CSV table of C-alpha atoms in Angstrom, one decimal:
chain,number,residue,atom,x,y,z
A,28,ALA,CA,-1.3,5.6,-21.9
A,29,GLN,CA,-1.7,1.8,-22.4
A,30,ASN,CA,0.8,-0.9,-23.3
A,31,ASP,CA,1.6,-4.6,-22.8
A,32,THR,CA,4.7,-3.8,-20.7
A,33,ASP,CA,6.7,-0.8,-19.6
A,34,ASP,CA,9.9,-2.5,-20.7
A,35,ASP,CA,10.9,-1.0,-24.0
A,36,GLY,CA,12.9,-4.1,-24.8
A,37,TRP,CA,9.9,-6.4,-24.2
A,38,VAL,CA,12.1,-8.7,-22.1
A,39,GLY,CA,9.0,-10.3,-20.5
A,40,LEU,CA,5.3,-10.0,-20.1
A,41,SER,CA,3.2,-10.5,-16.9
A,42,TRP,CA,1.3,-13.3,-18.6
A,43,ASN,CA,2.8,-15.5,-21.4
A,44,GLN,CA,0.1,-18.1,-21.4
A,45,PRO,CA,-2.0,-17.9,-24.6
A,46,SER,CA,-5.2,-18.0,-22.6
A,47,GLN,CA,-4.1,-15.0,-20.5
A,48,ARG,CA,-2.1,-13.0,-23.0
A,49,GLY,CA,-4.8,-10.3,-23.4
A,50,ARG,CA,-4.4,-9.4,-19.7
A,51,ASN,CA,-1.1,-7.7,-20.4
A,52,TYR,CA,-2.7,-4.8,-22.3
A,53,ALA,CA,-3.6,-2.3,-19.6
A,54,LEU,CA,-2.6,1.1,-18.2
A,55,ALA,CA,1.1,1.9,-18.5
A,56,GLY,CA,2.9,2.3,-15.3
A,57,TYR,CA,3.7,5.9,-16.1
A,58,ASP,CA,0.1,6.8,-17.0
A,59,ARG,CA,-1.2,10.0,-15.3
A,60,THR,CA,-4.9,10.7,-16.3
A,61,HIS,CA,-4.8,14.3,-15.4
A,62,ASN,CA,-1.8,16.8,-15.6
A,63,PHE,CA,-2.1,20.4,-14.7
A,64,GLN,CA,0.6,23.1,-14.6
A,65,MET,CA,0.0,26.8,-14.2
A,66,GLY,CA,2.6,29.5,-14.2
A,67,PHE,CA,1.9,33.0,-13.0
A,68,LEU,CA,3.6,36.4,-12.6
A,69,TYR,CA,2.2,39.3,-10.5
A,70,GLU,CA,3.7,42.7,-9.9
A,71,LEU,CA,2.8,43.9,-6.5
A,72,PRO,CA,0.8,47.2,-6.6
A,73,PHE,CA,2.2,48.8,-3.4
A,74,ALA,CA,3.3,52.4,-3.5
A,75,LYS,CA,3.8,52.6,-7.3
A,76,ASN,CA,3.7,56.4,-7.4
A,77,SER,CA,5.3,57.1,-4.1
A,78,SER,CA,8.9,58.2,-3.4
A,79,SER,CA,8.8,57.9,0.4
A,80,PRO,CA,11.5,55.8,2.1
A,81,ILE,CA,9.1,53.0,2.9
A,82,ALA,CA,7.9,53.0,-0.8
A,83,LEU,CA,11.4,52.7,-2.0
A,84,LEU,CA,11.7,49.4,0.0
A,85,VAL,CA,8.4,47.8,-0.9
A,86,LYS,CA,7.5,48.8,-4.4
A,87,ASP,CA,8.4,47.1,-7.8
A,88,PHE,CA,8.5,43.6,-6.4
A,89,GLN,CA,7.2,40.8,-8.6
A,90,VAL,CA,6.0,37.4,-7.5
A,91,ASN,CA,6.0,34.4,-9.8
A,92,GLY,CA,5.5,30.7,-9.5
A,93,VAL,CA,4.5,27.4,-10.9
A,94,PHE,CA,1.7,25.2,-9.5
A,95,SER,CA,1.6,21.6,-10.6
A,96,ALA,CA,-1.0,18.9,-9.9
A,97,TYR,CA,-1.3,15.4,-11.5
A,98,SER,CA,-2.9,12.0,-10.9
A,99,GLY,CA,-1.0,9.2,-9.2
A,100,THR,CA,0.5,6.3,-11.1
A,101,PRO,CA,-1.1,2.8,-11.6
A,102,PHE,CA,0.0,-0.3,-9.7
A,103,THR,CA,-0.7,-4.0,-9.5
A,104,ILE,CA,-1.5,-6.0,-6.3
A,105,GLY,CA,0.0,-9.5,-6.4
A,106,GLY,CA,-1.6,-12.6,-5.0
A,107,ASP,CA,-0.6,-16.1,-3.8
A,108,ASN,CA,0.3,-18.3,-6.7
A,109,THR,CA,1.1,-21.6,-4.8
A,110,ALA,CA,-2.4,-23.1,-5.3
A,111,LEU,CA,-2.6,-22.3,-9.0
A,112,ASN,CA,-1.3,-25.1,-11.1
A,113,GLN,CA,0.2,-22.8,-13.8
A,114,ARG,CA,3.8,-22.3,-14.9
A,115,GLY,CA,4.8,-18.7,-14.7
A,116,GLY,CA,2.4,-15.8,-15.1
A,117,THR,CA,1.7,-13.2,-12.5
A,118,GLN,CA,-0.9,-14.0,-9.9
A,119,THR,CA,-3.0,-11.0,-8.8
A,120,ILE,CA,-5.3,-10.3,-5.9
A,121,ASP,CA,-9.0,-10.9,-5.8
A,122,LEU,CA,-11.2,-7.9,-5.3
A,123,ILE,CA,-14.1,-9.1,-3.2
A,124,ALA,CA,-15.9,-5.8,-2.3
A,125,PRO,CA,-16.2,-2.3,-3.8
A,126,LEU,CA,-12.9,-0.5,-3.8
A,127,ASN,CA,-13.0,2.4,-1.4
A,128,GLN,CA,-10.2,4.8,-0.4
A,129,SER,CA,-10.3,4.5,3.4
A,130,GLY,CA,-7.4,6.7,4.5
A,131,LYS,CA,-5.1,9.5,3.7
A,132,ALA,CA,-1.9,9.0,1.8
A,133,GLY,CA,1.0,8.3,4.2
A,134,PRO,CA,2.3,5.7,6.7
A,135,ASP,CA,-0.4,5.9,9.3
A,136,GLU,CA,-3.5,4.6,7.4
A,137,ALA,CA,-4.3,2.1,4.7
A,138,PHE,CA,-4.9,4.0,1.5
A,139,TYR,CA,-7.5,1.5,0.3
A,140,ASP,CA,-9.7,-0.6,2.5
A,141,LYS,CA,-7.8,-3.9,3.1
A,142,ALA,CA,-11.1,-5.8,3.6
A,143,SER,CA,-11.7,-5.3,-0.1
A,144,PHE,CA,-9.0,-7.9,-1.0
A,145,ALA,CA,-8.5,-11.6,-0.7
A,146,GLN,CA,-6.1,-14.3,-1.9
A,147,PRO,CA,-7.4,-15.9,-5.2
A,148,GLY,CA,-6.4,-19.5,-4.3
A,149,ASN,CA,-6.5,-22.0,-7.1
A,150,LYS,CA,-7.8,-19.6,-9.8
A,151,TRP,CA,-6.5,-16.5,-11.5
A,152,GLY,CA,-7.1,-13.4,-9.5
A,153,ASN,CA,-9.9,-11.2,-10.8
A,154,THR,CA,-7.9,-8.0,-10.8
A,155,GLY,CA,-5.6,-7.0,-13.6
A,156,ARG,CA,-2.3,-5.3,-14.3
A,157,ASN,CA,-2.1,-1.7,-13.1
A,158,GLN,CA,-5.8,-1.7,-12.1
A,159,PHE,CA,-5.3,0.5,-9.1
A,160,ARG,CA,-4.0,4.0,-8.8
A,161,GLY,CA,-1.9,5.7,-6.1
A,162,PRO,CA,-2.5,9.2,-4.6
A,163,SER,CA,-2.4,12.3,-6.6
A,164,VAL,CA,0.4,14.8,-6.2
A,165,TRP,CA,0.7,18.6,-6.2
A,166,GLY,CA,3.3,21.2,-5.4
A,167,LEU,CA,4.0,24.9,-5.6
A,168,ASP,CA,7.3,26.7,-6.4
A,169,MET,CA,7.5,30.5,-6.0
A,170,GLY,CA,9.9,33.3,-6.5
A,171,LEU,CA,10.2,37.0,-5.4
A,172,PHE,CA,12.1,39.4,-7.6
A,173,ARG,CA,12.9,43.1,-7.6
A,174,GLY,CA,15.2,45.1,-9.9
A,175,PHE,CA,17.1,48.2,-8.8
A,176,PRO,CA,18.3,50.5,-11.7
A,177,ILE,CA,21.7,52.1,-10.9
A,178,GLY,CA,22.5,54.4,-13.8
A,179,ARG,CA,22.8,52.3,-16.9
A,180,TYR,CA,23.2,49.2,-14.8
A,181,ARG,CA,20.6,47.0,-13.0
A,182,VAL,CA,20.8,44.9,-9.9
A,183,GLU,CA,18.1,42.3,-9.4
A,184,PHE,CA,17.3,40.7,-6.0
A,185,ARG,CA,15.9,37.2,-6.2
A,186,ALA,CA,14.4,34.8,-3.6
A,187,THR,CA,13.1,31.4,-4.9
A,188,ALA,CA,11.5,28.6,-3.0
A,189,GLN,CA,10.9,25.0,-4.2
A,190,ASN,CA,7.9,23.2,-2.6
A,191,VAL,CA,7.2,26.4,-0.7
A,192,LEU,CA,4.3,24.7,1.2
A,193,ASN,CA,6.5,21.8,2.1
A,194,HIS,CA,3.9,19.4,0.8
A,195,ALA,CA,4.7,15.6,0.9
A,196,ARG,CA,4.5,13.8,-2.4
A,197,TRP,CA,3.6,10.2,-1.6
A,198,GLY,CA,4.2,7.2,-3.8
A,199,ASN,CA,2.1,4.0,-4.2
A,200,PRO,CA,1.0,1.8,-1.3
A,201,ILE,CA,2.8,-1.4,-0.2
A,202,THR,CA,1.2,-4.2,-2.3
A,203,GLY,CA,2.4,-7.3,-0.4
A,204,PHE,CA,-0.9,-8.8,0.9
A,205,THR,CA,0.8,-10.5,3.8
A,206,ASP,CA,2.9,-7.5,4.7
A,207,PRO,CA,1.7,-5.9,8.0
A,208,ASN,CA,1.9,-2.5,6.2
A,209,PHE,CA,-0.2,-3.7,3.3
A,210,MET,CA,-1.9,-0.6,1.6
A,211,ARG,CA,0.0,1.9,3.7
A,212,ILE,CA,2.4,4.3,1.9
A,213,ARG,CA,5.9,4.3,3.2
A,214,THR,CA,7.7,5.9,0.2
A,215,SER,CA,7.7,9.1,-1.8
A,216,GLU,CA,6.8,9.1,-5.5
A,217,ALA,CA,9.4,8.5,-8.1
A,218,GLY,CA,12.0,11.3,-7.9
A,219,GLY,CA,11.5,11.6,-4.2
A,220,ASN,CA,10.1,14.3,-2.0
A,221,ILE,CA,11.5,17.8,-2.5
A,222,PRO,CA,11.8,19.5,0.9
A,223,ARG,CA,11.2,23.2,1.0
A,224,LYS,CA,14.3,24.9,-0.3
A,225,ILE,CA,14.8,28.7,-0.3
A,226,GLN,CA,17.6,30.4,-2.2
A,227,LEU,CA,18.6,34.0,-2.2
A,228,GLY,CA,20.7,35.7,-4.8
A,229,LEU,CA,21.6,38.9,-6.8
A,230,ARG,CA,21.9,39.3,-10.5
A,231,PHE,CA,23.8,42.1,-12.2
A,232,GLU,CA,22.9,43.3,-15.7
A,233,PHE,CA,25.2,45.6,-17.7
């Protein structure tokens, strides 16, 4: 997805100068190049034809779930605008070396190599709007179900878990070039991390 601004009202652009106007058209802030979701349902095969006490406990369970994985969102790295004799407009960082992901997503390491960037000084930075992309995200939700017929009625046991693997969903890095945590990730993605959450319940069908 590409646009000039994520603001539906077009209140403002990153660059209003006629000579720089074309720089606004770039990846949208909500663009995700790859999106994958897979749902699954599996009936456990244990003791299907047995009537032993143990079989009565373990058979007829079903496992289902949804696995999701998608690309991170784009972001811009700003630069120092004090030496550029321009009114308004967004100054961006200079990319002075090939961009390499140098660390894992999280607060302990720089996600991109900080040596790849420098202040642009008295010229426009050579990077653009939303040129960089944050870490990808994935998660797994699962459920365990079993029905117990009781005459013409049915009782269903349910156990569900959100983010069953308790996997962190990191947001984009800190982009302030002079910030001591530049390129480290201190926040979760939009919507926040979902801690592992398990719920148990019964459903009655008449």
